[in-house]
Amino acid sequence: MRLLVTGAAGLIGRHLIEALRTHHEVHALHRPGLPGEGSGVRWIAADLTDRHFVEALPGGVDCVIHLAQSQRFREFPEGARDVFGVNVESTAALLDWSVRTGVRRFVLASSGGIYGHGRDPFREERPVGSAGPLSHYLASKHCAELLSESYADHLTVVILRFFFVYGPGQRSDMFIPRLTRSVAEGRPITLDGLDGLSTNPVHVADAVSAVRCALDLEQGHRIDIGGPDVLSLRQIADAIAARLGRAPLYAVNPDAEPRDLIGDITKMRRLLEAPTIRFAEGCGDVIRDLGLTMPCAPGMAVSRQQ
């Protein structure tokens, strides 16, 4: 297939185009100023906040994989315009362009964060709505979903809601790398409640497998993309500490309510591929990527299995 991948310089994007380039013709969009890396890929520098960016896109594309998201998602309200431009307006432009040029399939990367938080795993049919410091960003992801699904009569639209993707090459300010640094440097990890929030982080290799399988779906779906382990923040930090040979430090806030964010991956297992990389193994990739020493064999974190 001829594929158009936005956000190709991001964590999922870099790993995805490496997996796709030998079997497909890949056109990869990246932000101006970022180098396009990887042979066998046709790189296109594009500013997704410029409504004319679609004029630089190739014809004959079979599938759009829209991974791009604003890098200013934590900067509200200063970065709100960029968030809206990249996450919402570019999605609208790509959908319109897709219909006009004969694209058959549209895969949209969304976030499990749009559910908010709750004790039970979230299923795809659950109503969404999140308050808090990232509410503007998460609202933009929800808007992108609604825009995409409105084209369901013209495109096969597949929405993938990712839960804390991690892996080598990730930005150091993201959740798992930040947590890994804190453990390595002996900084205390703040826990709401005894064990902190629970979630099921997904390794980038499993995330990439999910996207690849989504290319073969003949019908539109919303699908939660999470890892095989449901872990508390304490268990996540313990697993990292076991690989580093350190004793983690915790600052427990016993009166706070944990903000659990767990994706039910039943549909992922049925329609795509079951995730295979356990966090106790996968966190080693992050540790190596950060240049930290691992004197120990993989630790075994206690987890609830879905």
XYZ file of C-alpha atoms in Angstrom:
306
model
C 0.000 0.000 0.000
C 0.929 3.638 -0.366
C 0.797 5.036 3.178
C 0.891 8.560 4.566
C 2.137 8.754 8.169
C 1.926 12.004 10.128
C 3.931 12.471 13.312
C 6.575 10.250 11.750
C 9.347 11.669 13.942
C 7.498 10.805 17.161
C 7.921 7.692 19.291
C 5.324 5.513 17.556
C 6.013 7.094 14.176
C 9.737 6.309 14.079
C 9.222 2.684 15.048
C 6.217 2.327 12.754
C 7.855 3.529 9.549
C 10.806 1.239 10.231
C 8.347 -1.672 10.414
C 6.391 -0.592 7.316
C 9.029 0.628 4.873
C 10.112 -2.765 3.511
C 6.578 -3.831 2.508
C 4.842 -0.544 1.704
C 5.506 2.805 0.065
C 5.713 5.172 3.044
C 5.357 8.956 2.866
C 6.322 10.370 6.252
C 5.382 13.841 7.500
C 7.537 15.548 10.101
C 7.784 19.024 11.571
C 10.049 21.496 9.732
C 13.483 21.585 11.313
C 13.444 17.911 12.282
C 15.552 15.606 10.110
C 13.812 12.772 8.324
C 15.644 9.559 9.165
C 15.355 6.114 7.615
C 16.066 4.906 4.102
C 13.276 3.755 1.833
C 10.935 6.446 3.200
C 9.768 9.578 1.388
C 9.999 12.406 3.905
C 7.835 15.534 3.757
C 8.401 18.522 6.036
C 5.012 19.987 6.918
C 3.661 22.470 9.446
C 0.274 21.036 10.378
C -0.888 24.402 11.731
C -0.659 25.749 8.154
C -3.955 24.903 6.451
C -2.161 24.641 3.098
C 0.020 21.694 4.171
C -2.171 19.227 2.229
C -0.945 20.799 -1.024
C 2.412 19.061 -0.479
C 0.895 15.598 -0.060
C 1.231 12.864 -2.690
C -1.629 11.417 -4.689
C -2.735 7.812 -4.741
C -2.522 7.248 -0.989
C -4.392 4.163 0.247
C -4.287 4.865 3.972
C -3.563 7.821 6.255
C -2.059 7.023 9.667
C -2.517 10.223 11.664
C -0.175 10.060 14.654
C 0.774 13.730 14.906
C -0.069 15.702 18.008
C 0.940 19.082 19.369
C 4.097 19.147 21.462
C 2.588 21.961 23.560
C -0.130 19.836 25.174
C 0.980 20.796 28.701
C 1.076 24.550 27.954
C -2.419 25.819 28.629
C -3.547 28.399 27.716
C -0.290 29.524 26.054
C -0.144 26.501 23.734
C -3.889 26.142 23.189
C -3.828 27.501 19.640
C -1.092 25.082 18.596
C -2.923 22.163 20.229
C -6.103 23.014 18.336
C -4.247 23.555 15.064
C -2.323 20.277 15.129
C -4.841 18.018 16.857
C -8.117 19.286 15.390
C -7.667 21.504 12.327
C -5.067 19.259 10.691
C -7.355 16.265 11.261
C -10.204 18.067 9.511
C -7.902 19.017 6.624
C -6.598 15.464 6.256
C -10.093 13.962 6.293
C -11.282 16.366 3.599
C -8.156 15.693 1.532
C -8.570 11.937 2.012
C -12.101 11.918 0.611
C -11.162 14.171 -2.297
C -8.158 12.043 -3.304
C -9.624 8.558 -2.871
C -8.004 7.422 0.384
C -9.758 4.273 1.614
C -8.686 4.002 5.267
C -7.949 6.525 8.028
C -6.225 5.438 11.261
C -6.289 8.031 14.036
C -4.097 7.952 17.144
C -6.069 9.108 20.168
C -5.527 8.881 23.921
C -6.966 6.704 26.671
C -6.887 9.849 28.773
C -10.133 11.038 27.195
C -12.031 8.653 29.515
C -11.017 10.572 32.628
C -10.253 8.209 35.487
C -11.995 5.392 37.363
C -11.386 2.155 39.203
C -12.604 -0.211 36.480
C -10.968 -0.747 33.063
C -12.452 1.512 30.404
C -14.248 -0.045 27.447
C -14.594 1.654 24.092
C -18.344 2.263 24.457
C -17.823 4.172 27.733
C -18.758 7.887 27.561
C -15.696 10.111 27.625
C -14.912 13.361 29.383
C -11.873 14.417 31.379
C -11.257 17.325 33.722
C -7.895 18.481 35.026
C -4.721 20.152 33.766
C -4.770 18.312 30.414
C -8.486 18.747 29.751
C -7.927 21.072 26.764
C -5.526 18.633 25.122
C -7.835 15.683 25.775
C -10.815 17.631 24.443
C -8.853 18.197 21.238
C -8.283 14.439 20.909
C -11.995 13.823 21.428
C -12.812 16.440 18.788
C -10.476 14.677 16.350
C -12.294 11.412 17.022
C -15.713 12.970 16.389
C -14.514 14.601 13.175
C -13.039 11.316 11.954
C -16.131 9.261 12.724
C -18.318 11.745 10.836
C -16.565 10.490 7.668
C -17.467 6.853 8.368
C -19.659 6.655 5.252
C -16.699 7.671 3.076
C -13.674 6.080 4.784
C -12.893 3.126 6.992
C -12.063 5.016 10.202
C -10.107 3.214 12.936
C -9.469 5.080 16.199
C -6.732 3.752 18.479
C -6.785 5.009 22.082
C -3.277 4.534 23.486
C -2.526 4.111 27.203
C 0.916 5.426 28.236
C 3.083 4.266 25.338
C 6.746 3.881 26.345
C 9.954 2.614 24.779
C 13.364 3.531 23.349
C 13.592 6.947 21.739
C 10.879 8.534 23.860
C 11.159 12.144 24.979
C 12.720 12.402 28.421
C 9.826 14.490 29.793
C 7.237 11.757 29.224
C 5.793 9.599 32.015
C 7.963 6.453 32.050
C 11.309 8.173 31.278
C 10.626 10.803 33.972
C 9.741 8.102 36.472
C 12.848 6.116 35.545
C 15.076 9.143 36.111
C 13.461 9.771 39.482
C 14.102 6.201 40.604
C 17.686 6.258 39.308
C 18.472 9.552 41.026
C 16.822 8.637 44.323
C 14.014 11.179 44.138
C 10.841 10.180 45.987
C 7.851 9.039 43.936
C 4.592 10.649 45.080
C 1.761 8.139 45.503
C -1.888 9.094 45.817
C -3.160 6.447 48.230
C -0.936 3.578 49.318
C 0.063 2.460 45.812
C -0.784 5.350 43.486
C -2.725 5.187 40.249
C -3.115 1.942 38.291
C -2.706 1.682 34.526
C -1.477 -0.665 31.789
C 1.372 1.035 29.895
C 2.056 -0.346 26.433
C 5.500 -0.868 24.905
C 6.010 0.911 21.582
C 6.627 -2.399 19.808
C 3.160 -3.610 20.831
C 1.697 -0.225 19.850
C 3.281 -0.533 16.405
C 1.904 -4.060 15.993
C -1.559 -2.701 16.764
C -1.266 0.014 14.101
C -0.033 -2.472 11.513
C -2.973 -4.783 12.179
C -5.382 -1.846 11.969
C -4.380 -1.426 8.320
C -6.204 -4.672 7.519
C -9.511 -3.868 9.229
C -12.420 -3.638 6.819
C -14.756 -1.870 9.245
C -14.375 1.149 11.478
C -13.674 0.680 15.175
C -12.565 2.415 18.355
C -9.953 0.255 20.081
C -8.134 0.680 23.401
C -4.393 -0.022 23.077
C -2.749 -1.011 26.367
C -0.127 -3.368 27.706
C -0.606 -6.834 29.219
C 0.080 -5.763 32.830
C -2.213 -3.693 35.028
C 0.185 -2.105 37.509
C 0.020 0.470 40.252
C 2.488 3.339 40.174
C 4.283 1.648 43.077
C 4.589 -1.576 41.059
C 5.827 0.314 37.998
C 8.507 2.066 40.060
C 9.393 -1.200 41.813
C 9.932 -2.901 38.440
C 12.208 -0.075 37.282
C 14.085 -0.127 40.597
C 14.591 -3.897 40.344
C 16.287 -3.446 36.960
C 18.449 -0.631 38.333
C 19.356 -2.449 41.550
C 18.035 0.423 43.652
C 15.540 0.792 46.475
C 12.858 3.291 45.372
C 11.715 6.087 47.649
C 8.024 6.916 48.055
C 6.099 9.872 49.413
C 2.658 8.507 50.245
C -0.358 10.790 50.280
C -2.763 8.422 52.087
C -5.838 10.653 51.879
C -5.654 11.215 48.117
C -7.746 9.175 45.691
C -5.710 7.402 42.956
C -6.655 8.470 39.421
C -6.670 5.024 37.788
C -6.548 4.887 33.990
C -6.813 1.318 32.717
C -7.727 0.311 29.196
C -9.762 -2.830 28.606
C -7.812 -4.542 25.822
C -10.342 -7.265 25.019
C -11.105 -5.672 21.663
C -7.406 -5.156 20.939
C -6.778 -8.866 21.506
C -9.720 -9.850 19.286
C -9.250 -7.496 16.335
C -5.535 -6.704 16.340
C -2.787 -8.508 18.299
C -2.452 -9.220 21.991
C 0.399 -7.238 23.567
C 3.300 -9.461 24.564
C 5.891 -7.246 26.271
C 5.597 -7.302 30.056
C 6.576 -4.080 31.775
C 9.305 -5.748 33.876
C 11.014 -6.569 30.574
C 10.084 -3.507 28.533
C 11.260 -0.928 31.078
C 14.795 -2.165 30.409
C 14.604 -0.544 26.963
C 13.906 2.830 28.561
C 16.724 2.382 31.075
C 19.201 1.546 28.312
C 17.964 4.424 26.177
C 18.599 6.848 29.053
C 22.136 5.508 29.399
C 21.581 4.099 32.879
C 23.280 1.007 34.256
C 21.323 -2.194 34.870
C 23.227 -4.533 37.194
C 20.282 -6.879 37.700
C 18.250 -9.349 35.691
C 14.633 -8.358 34.965
C 12.619 -7.972 38.154
C 9.169 -9.454 38.561
C 6.505 -6.919 39.421
C 3.264 -8.219 40.892
C 0.404 -7.371 38.569
C -3.244 -7.987 37.849
C -3.651 -9.702 34.527
C -6.524 -8.815 32.238
